Amino acid sequence: MNHNKLSLLAAIAAFAMLASQSAFAQKKYDTGATDSDIKIGNVEAYSGPASAYGVIGKTEDAYFKMINDTGGINGRKINFISYDDGYSPPKTVEQIRKLIESDEVFLVFNALGTPTQTAVQKYHNAKKVPQLFLATGASKWNDPKEFPWTMGFQPSYRVEARIFAKYILKNKPDAKVAIFYANDDFGKDYVAGIKEIFGDKASQLIVAEESYETTEPSIDSHIVKLKGTGADVFVNISTPKFAAQAIKKIAELEWKPMHVMTDVSISIGAVMKPAGFEASEGVLSATYLKDASDPQWKDDEGMKKFMAFADKYMPGANVADSNLVYGYAAAQTMVQVLKQSGDNLTRENVMKQAASLKDFAPDTLVPGITITTSTTDFAPIEQLKMMQFKGGKWELFGDIISAETGG
């Protein structure tokens, strides 16, 4: 009996040892991930021409601190290393190399800027280090075939343009459309998106395409020319300074087209106020983020969580700055991907998890807009809600519009 008991105990002990060994064996790590922490890299424009975006990196740092304070992710703390690249591509190359080769980060998350991230995209993909959830609206980040280690985050310029085109087709099917755009990748991406939705009707709907250079001091002459075309829809694809000039000039000319403007220029402080609230009345745009300064969200559960986070981890921060709700949503999505990765913290698995998000809804996204990705679709957010500028603020209206052709 005793002998049998001993054999049984020995068998149980051996089984337990095997079980713990196999559990241990299931943990998989690449550089930058261990039992205790996950090293995440980032480059941000804390200085230079785009320094207003620096608050994104600060928000993400604060969000990860909150996660660490509540036990981390599957017991691991996030070690967030963020460098300043001054929005300068050569500096970006230097900082990304430092993150990957010296700091040995697991991945780079939400790095900012189209020209800066273009400069390191090939390097990331050659090194097979995730360039994940980039803070740039270029549509080229959605190319899983050519660049399987790169993924954007926010809706791309082309996604937004498609949504505007759908709105125009539905509400003004016989529109005479004048497109005013920046003569660069940003502007051209929008024009392409509009034409994708207009399809065969593009040549009859678009009565004018007028581009401007960012070096021009004033764009007034372009607006005068476009009014002369008899267009009744004005699509304004310009950066804040020129968007404000366009709004002002249209009002001076007493031209009353349906005015649709890119969300790059929806800042009330930087665009609508300088252009004049009266002149800005009725301008249309679209969004995917809640505005923390808008009282309509005060009882919203997601916004309550965001406000509690801001109070504790970013006291004194300007919550009206949309960069905060943006950084929060991006960081929350990154945490979700790491949670899904479990104990398989390989770079390959993280990209696999990033490409298998299904209807994930960060707290600061407009209700109904969710994040969905797949191995063939690296564009996390492809829905927007239209809004109109009324009485000094933006008002959301209508249904969520998705960017798919025919969808």
XYZ file of C-alpha atoms in Angstrom:
407
model
C 0.000 0.000 0.000
C 2.720 2.401 1.058
C 4.719 1.480 -2.009
C 1.705 2.251 -4.225
C 1.164 5.528 -2.379
C 4.786 6.519 -2.904
C 4.570 5.639 -6.598
C 1.411 7.713 -6.901
C 3.003 10.688 -5.124
C 6.069 10.381 -7.320
C 3.860 10.296 -10.399
C 1.909 13.370 -9.200
C 5.157 15.234 -8.480
C 6.552 14.334 -11.898
C 3.302 15.408 -13.572
C 3.281 18.730 -11.672
C 6.874 19.340 -12.684
C 6.096 18.583 -16.315
C 3.025 20.849 -16.190
C 5.029 23.731 -14.740
C 7.788 23.164 -17.284
C 5.316 23.221 -20.152
C 3.686 26.381 -18.725
C 7.161 27.886 -18.539
C 7.905 26.728 -22.055
C 4.754 28.451 -23.333
C 6.218 31.852 -22.472
C 7.910 33.259 -25.543
C 9.912 36.459 -25.648
C 11.639 38.574 -28.253
C 14.093 41.370 -27.450
C 12.497 43.980 -25.194
C 10.049 41.682 -23.395
C 10.655 39.723 -20.168
C 8.736 38.249 -17.233
C 8.744 41.668 -15.587
C 8.494 44.315 -18.299
C 7.811 45.288 -21.917
C 9.969 48.001 -23.473
C 8.021 50.244 -25.858
C 9.738 52.911 -27.969
C 8.332 56.137 -29.382
C 9.485 59.252 -31.228
C 7.558 62.477 -30.914
C 7.840 66.113 -31.983
C 8.459 67.607 -28.543
C 10.211 70.507 -30.298
C 10.174 72.032 -33.779
C 7.320 72.942 -36.145
C 4.956 70.184 -34.962
C 5.623 70.508 -31.218
C 1.895 70.994 -30.502
C 1.644 67.216 -30.973
C 4.143 66.569 -28.149
C 1.255 66.230 -25.722
C 0.343 62.928 -27.435
C 3.547 61.308 -26.161
C 2.999 62.801 -22.702
C -0.554 61.414 -22.599
C 0.638 57.947 -23.612
C 3.378 58.021 -20.982
C 0.759 58.954 -18.345
C -1.633 56.235 -19.561
C 1.061 53.553 -19.285
C 1.878 54.817 -15.757
C -1.782 54.265 -14.853
C -1.616 50.718 -16.289
C 1.586 50.018 -14.319
C -0.031 51.334 -11.122
C -2.844 48.816 -11.535
C -0.533 45.816 -11.973
C 0.631 46.173 -15.577
C -0.290 43.836 -18.441
C -0.435 40.157 -17.502
C 1.851 41.104 -14.591
C 4.387 43.009 -16.732
C 5.125 46.726 -16.438
C 5.441 48.953 -19.491
C 8.779 50.728 -19.847
C 7.944 53.591 -22.255
C 10.966 55.285 -23.865
C 10.050 58.374 -25.892
C 12.535 60.608 -27.741
C 12.226 63.976 -29.454
C 12.893 64.035 -33.197
C 11.839 67.677 -33.732
C 9.750 66.454 -36.723
C 12.987 66.140 -38.700
C 13.453 62.924 -40.754
C 17.268 62.672 -40.274
C 16.755 63.011 -36.512
C 13.981 60.375 -36.648
C 16.365 57.914 -38.303
C 18.901 58.526 -35.532
C 16.371 58.150 -32.697
C 14.694 55.027 -34.132
C 18.096 53.354 -34.566
C 18.899 54.234 -30.949
C 15.599 52.748 -29.732
C 16.014 49.515 -31.677
C 19.778 48.971 -31.476
C 20.792 50.528 -28.114
C 17.627 50.509 -25.999
C 16.522 47.221 -27.590
C 12.801 48.031 -27.486
C 10.206 45.371 -28.231
C 8.340 47.624 -30.668
C 7.842 51.272 -31.629
C 4.371 52.654 -30.953
C 2.447 55.684 -32.311
C 5.500 57.508 -33.678
C 4.474 60.815 -35.251
C 4.541 62.184 -38.769
C 4.348 61.130 -42.417
C 7.764 62.398 -43.641
C 9.511 61.259 -40.455
C 8.029 57.757 -40.412
C 8.517 57.301 -44.150
C 12.241 57.762 -43.476
C 12.336 54.674 -41.193
C 9.660 52.407 -42.676
C 12.059 50.251 -44.718
C 14.462 49.983 -41.772
C 11.668 48.808 -39.442
C 10.517 46.191 -41.906
C 14.052 44.941 -42.621
C 14.648 44.616 -38.859
C 11.170 43.080 -38.338
C 10.449 45.447 -35.456
C 6.768 46.557 -35.316
C 6.153 50.151 -36.414
C 2.766 50.073 -34.794
C -0.249 52.438 -34.754
C 1.542 55.368 -36.403
C 0.315 58.881 -35.624
C -0.120 59.951 -39.244
C -3.044 60.006 -41.644
C -1.258 58.851 -44.802
C -2.983 55.913 -46.481
C 0.320 54.207 -47.330
C 0.603 52.601 -43.870
C -2.134 50.189 -44.916
C 0.070 47.971 -47.091
C 0.417 44.631 -45.240
C 1.825 42.907 -48.305
C 4.808 45.221 -48.845
C 5.223 46.417 -45.247
C 3.927 43.727 -42.858
C 5.552 45.406 -39.810
C 3.886 48.825 -40.289
C 0.354 49.842 -39.266
C -1.318 53.252 -38.940
C -3.893 54.271 -36.339
C -6.237 57.154 -37.173
C -8.491 57.269 -40.251
C -6.364 58.029 -43.284
C -6.849 61.119 -45.422
C -8.246 58.865 -48.144
C -10.749 57.308 -45.712
C -12.014 60.760 -44.751
C -12.213 61.887 -48.376
C -14.288 58.823 -49.280
C -16.692 59.596 -46.435
C -17.062 63.215 -47.615
C -17.709 61.996 -51.167
C -20.424 59.624 -49.917
C -22.047 62.458 -47.977
C -22.003 64.753 -51.055
C -23.486 62.037 -53.328
C -26.288 61.360 -50.879
C -27.176 64.969 -50.073
C -26.392 66.725 -53.363
C -26.453 64.102 -56.140
C -26.257 66.813 -58.833
C -23.485 68.740 -57.103
C -20.999 70.994 -58.899
C -17.882 70.311 -56.818
C -14.820 72.547 -56.515
C -11.850 70.830 -54.864
C -9.234 73.060 -53.251
C -6.183 71.147 -52.077
C -2.590 71.372 -50.869
C -0.163 70.365 -53.618
C 1.441 67.557 -51.592
C 0.796 63.940 -50.533
C -1.833 65.080 -48.011
C -3.862 66.967 -50.621
C -3.445 64.375 -53.364
C -4.540 61.548 -51.031
C -7.851 63.381 -50.484
C -8.439 64.028 -54.180
C -7.827 60.321 -54.890
C -10.291 59.286 -52.138
C -13.042 61.556 -53.498
C -12.597 60.220 -57.033
C -12.676 56.608 -55.803
C -16.235 57.155 -54.531
C -17.438 59.415 -57.358
C -16.200 56.799 -59.827
C -17.569 57.289 -63.369
C -19.463 60.382 -62.203
C -16.256 62.234 -61.207
C -15.869 64.097 -64.503
C -19.423 65.477 -64.406
C -19.494 66.239 -60.647
C -16.072 67.931 -60.307
C -16.110 71.320 -62.025
C -12.725 72.487 -60.702
C -9.553 71.216 -59.035
C -7.325 73.959 -57.688
C -4.110 73.347 -55.777
C -2.044 75.739 -53.646
C 1.547 75.709 -52.363
C 2.164 75.913 -48.617
C 4.665 78.725 -49.326
C 1.942 81.072 -50.656
C 1.193 83.975 -48.293
C -2.478 84.157 -49.304
C -4.887 81.899 -51.179
C -7.552 84.577 -51.845
C -7.064 84.560 -55.637
C -7.704 80.788 -55.740
C -11.012 81.228 -53.882
C -12.132 84.037 -56.235
C -11.345 81.780 -59.204
C -13.272 78.823 -57.713
C -16.345 80.950 -56.980
C -16.338 81.877 -60.684
C -16.828 78.217 -61.655
C -20.387 78.263 -60.282
C -19.627 75.385 -57.904
C -22.176 74.742 -55.137
C -19.926 72.403 -53.130
C -16.491 73.509 -51.893
C -14.153 70.767 -50.617
C -11.464 72.441 -48.517
C -8.361 70.226 -48.212
C -5.999 72.647 -46.560
C -3.956 73.019 -43.379
C -5.187 75.340 -40.569
C -3.761 78.702 -41.728
C -5.139 78.322 -45.270
C -8.428 76.791 -44.111
C -9.072 79.932 -42.023
C -8.215 82.162 -45.016
C -10.612 80.182 -47.246
C -13.516 80.450 -44.757
C -12.950 84.199 -44.433
C -12.707 84.840 -48.185
C -15.813 82.755 -49.013
C -17.798 84.863 -46.517
C -16.413 88.140 -47.964
C -17.445 87.025 -51.472
C -20.916 86.099 -50.148
C -20.480 82.721 -51.818
C -22.679 80.065 -50.158
C -21.549 76.604 -51.247
C -21.846 73.470 -49.113
C -18.433 73.783 -47.442
C -16.765 70.478 -46.461
C -13.438 70.782 -44.632
C -10.794 68.231 -43.597
C -10.561 67.353 -39.910
C -6.905 68.477 -40.034
C -8.334 71.996 -39.723
C -11.241 71.668 -37.293
C -9.506 73.435 -34.394
C -11.821 76.113 -33.029
C -8.881 78.100 -31.627
C -6.572 77.832 -34.647
C -9.101 78.000 -37.500
C -12.710 78.881 -36.713
C -11.973 81.754 -34.329
C -9.421 83.522 -36.611
C -11.783 83.049 -39.585
C -14.672 84.425 -37.502
C -17.518 82.428 -35.982
C -20.074 84.070 -38.252
C -18.068 83.200 -41.383
C -17.507 79.639 -40.076
C -21.203 78.963 -39.424
C -22.410 75.889 -41.300
C -18.985 74.455 -42.287
C -19.057 70.653 -42.396
C -16.419 68.149 -41.332
C -16.227 64.683 -39.769
C -14.682 63.150 -36.677
C -14.085 59.911 -34.786
C -13.027 61.321 -31.378
C -15.139 62.713 -28.551
C -14.394 66.304 -27.558
C -13.592 66.347 -23.827
C -14.675 69.989 -23.560
C -18.143 69.282 -25.012
C -20.854 68.964 -22.308
C -22.747 66.369 -24.408
C -20.263 63.735 -23.126
C -20.423 64.586 -19.416
C -22.456 61.457 -18.535
C -20.688 59.207 -21.059
C -18.968 56.264 -19.311
C -15.871 56.359 -21.519
C -15.463 60.102 -21.037
C -15.828 59.716 -17.265
C -12.891 57.263 -17.341
C -10.847 59.664 -19.454
C -11.568 62.614 -17.132
C -10.641 60.556 -14.047
C -7.371 59.592 -15.771
C -6.611 63.217 -16.745
C -7.354 64.479 -13.216
C -5.014 61.982 -11.594
C -2.232 61.494 -14.133
C -2.225 64.788 -16.092
C -3.373 67.446 -13.605
C -3.669 70.878 -15.181
C -3.606 69.523 -18.760
C -5.901 71.181 -21.309
C -8.496 68.431 -21.892
C -10.003 70.490 -24.725
C -6.878 69.647 -26.760
C -7.939 66.731 -28.983
C -4.381 65.354 -28.845
C -5.130 64.096 -25.309
C -8.188 62.024 -26.229
C -6.228 60.806 -29.261
C -3.173 59.692 -27.238
C -5.454 57.999 -24.714
C -7.270 56.008 -27.448
C -3.994 54.947 -29.081
C -2.443 53.835 -25.763
C -5.624 51.947 -24.802
C -5.488 50.105 -28.149
C -1.802 49.248 -27.628
C -2.626 47.805 -24.182
C -5.432 45.713 -25.716
C -3.013 44.213 -28.255
C -0.491 43.364 -25.510
C -3.257 41.778 -23.403
C -4.290 39.627 -26.379
C -0.659 38.594 -26.865
C -0.641 36.895 -23.442
C 2.691 35.227 -22.682
C 3.636 34.965 -26.368
C 5.519 38.242 -26.516
C 7.160 37.793 -29.885
C 7.115 40.621 -32.396
C 5.398 38.348 -34.882
C 2.582 37.564 -32.437
C 2.104 41.226 -31.547
C 1.616 42.061 -35.249
C -0.757 39.095 -35.507
C -2.808 40.415 -32.560
C -2.736 43.993 -33.925
C -4.161 42.559 -37.161
C -6.981 40.700 -35.382
C -8.803 43.445 -33.469
C -12.568 43.096 -33.723
C -14.962 45.948 -32.882
C -12.631 47.257 -30.157
C -14.018 50.515 -28.740
C -11.555 52.810 -26.906
C -13.187 55.114 -24.321
C -12.618 58.322 -26.309
C -13.990 57.246 -29.716
C -17.446 58.469 -30.791
C -20.012 55.757 -29.896
C -20.518 53.371 -32.800
C -16.996 53.839 -34.166
C -14.822 50.815 -33.456
C -11.425 49.393 -34.358
C -11.322 46.357 -36.630
C -8.261 44.998 -38.438
C -7.320 41.897 -40.410
C -4.278 40.419 -42.137
C -5.327 42.235 -45.328
C -6.580 45.450 -43.687
C -4.084 47.472 -41.635
C -6.375 50.534 -41.302
C -7.759 50.380 -37.731
C -10.359 53.196 -37.997
C -12.416 53.484 -41.169
C -15.596 55.176 -39.926
C -16.461 58.799 -39.153
C -19.462 60.838 -38.062
C -20.326 64.079 -39.828
C -20.456 67.345 -37.869
C -21.372 70.959 -38.531
C -20.049 74.185 -37.015
C -22.951 75.977 -35.297
C -23.003 78.744 -32.706
C -19.288 78.563 -31.985
C -19.031 74.773 -31.646
C -19.086 71.532 -33.617
C -22.324 69.527 -33.528
C -22.357 65.851 -34.518
C -25.239 64.657 -36.707
C -26.426 61.729 -38.800
C -25.291 58.109 -38.874
C -21.770 56.712 -38.711
C -20.429 56.593 -42.293
C -17.908 53.929 -43.280
C -15.276 54.378 -45.979
C -15.741 51.188 -47.997
C -16.739 51.683 -51.596
C -20.378 50.703 -51.866
C -20.539 50.259 -48.060
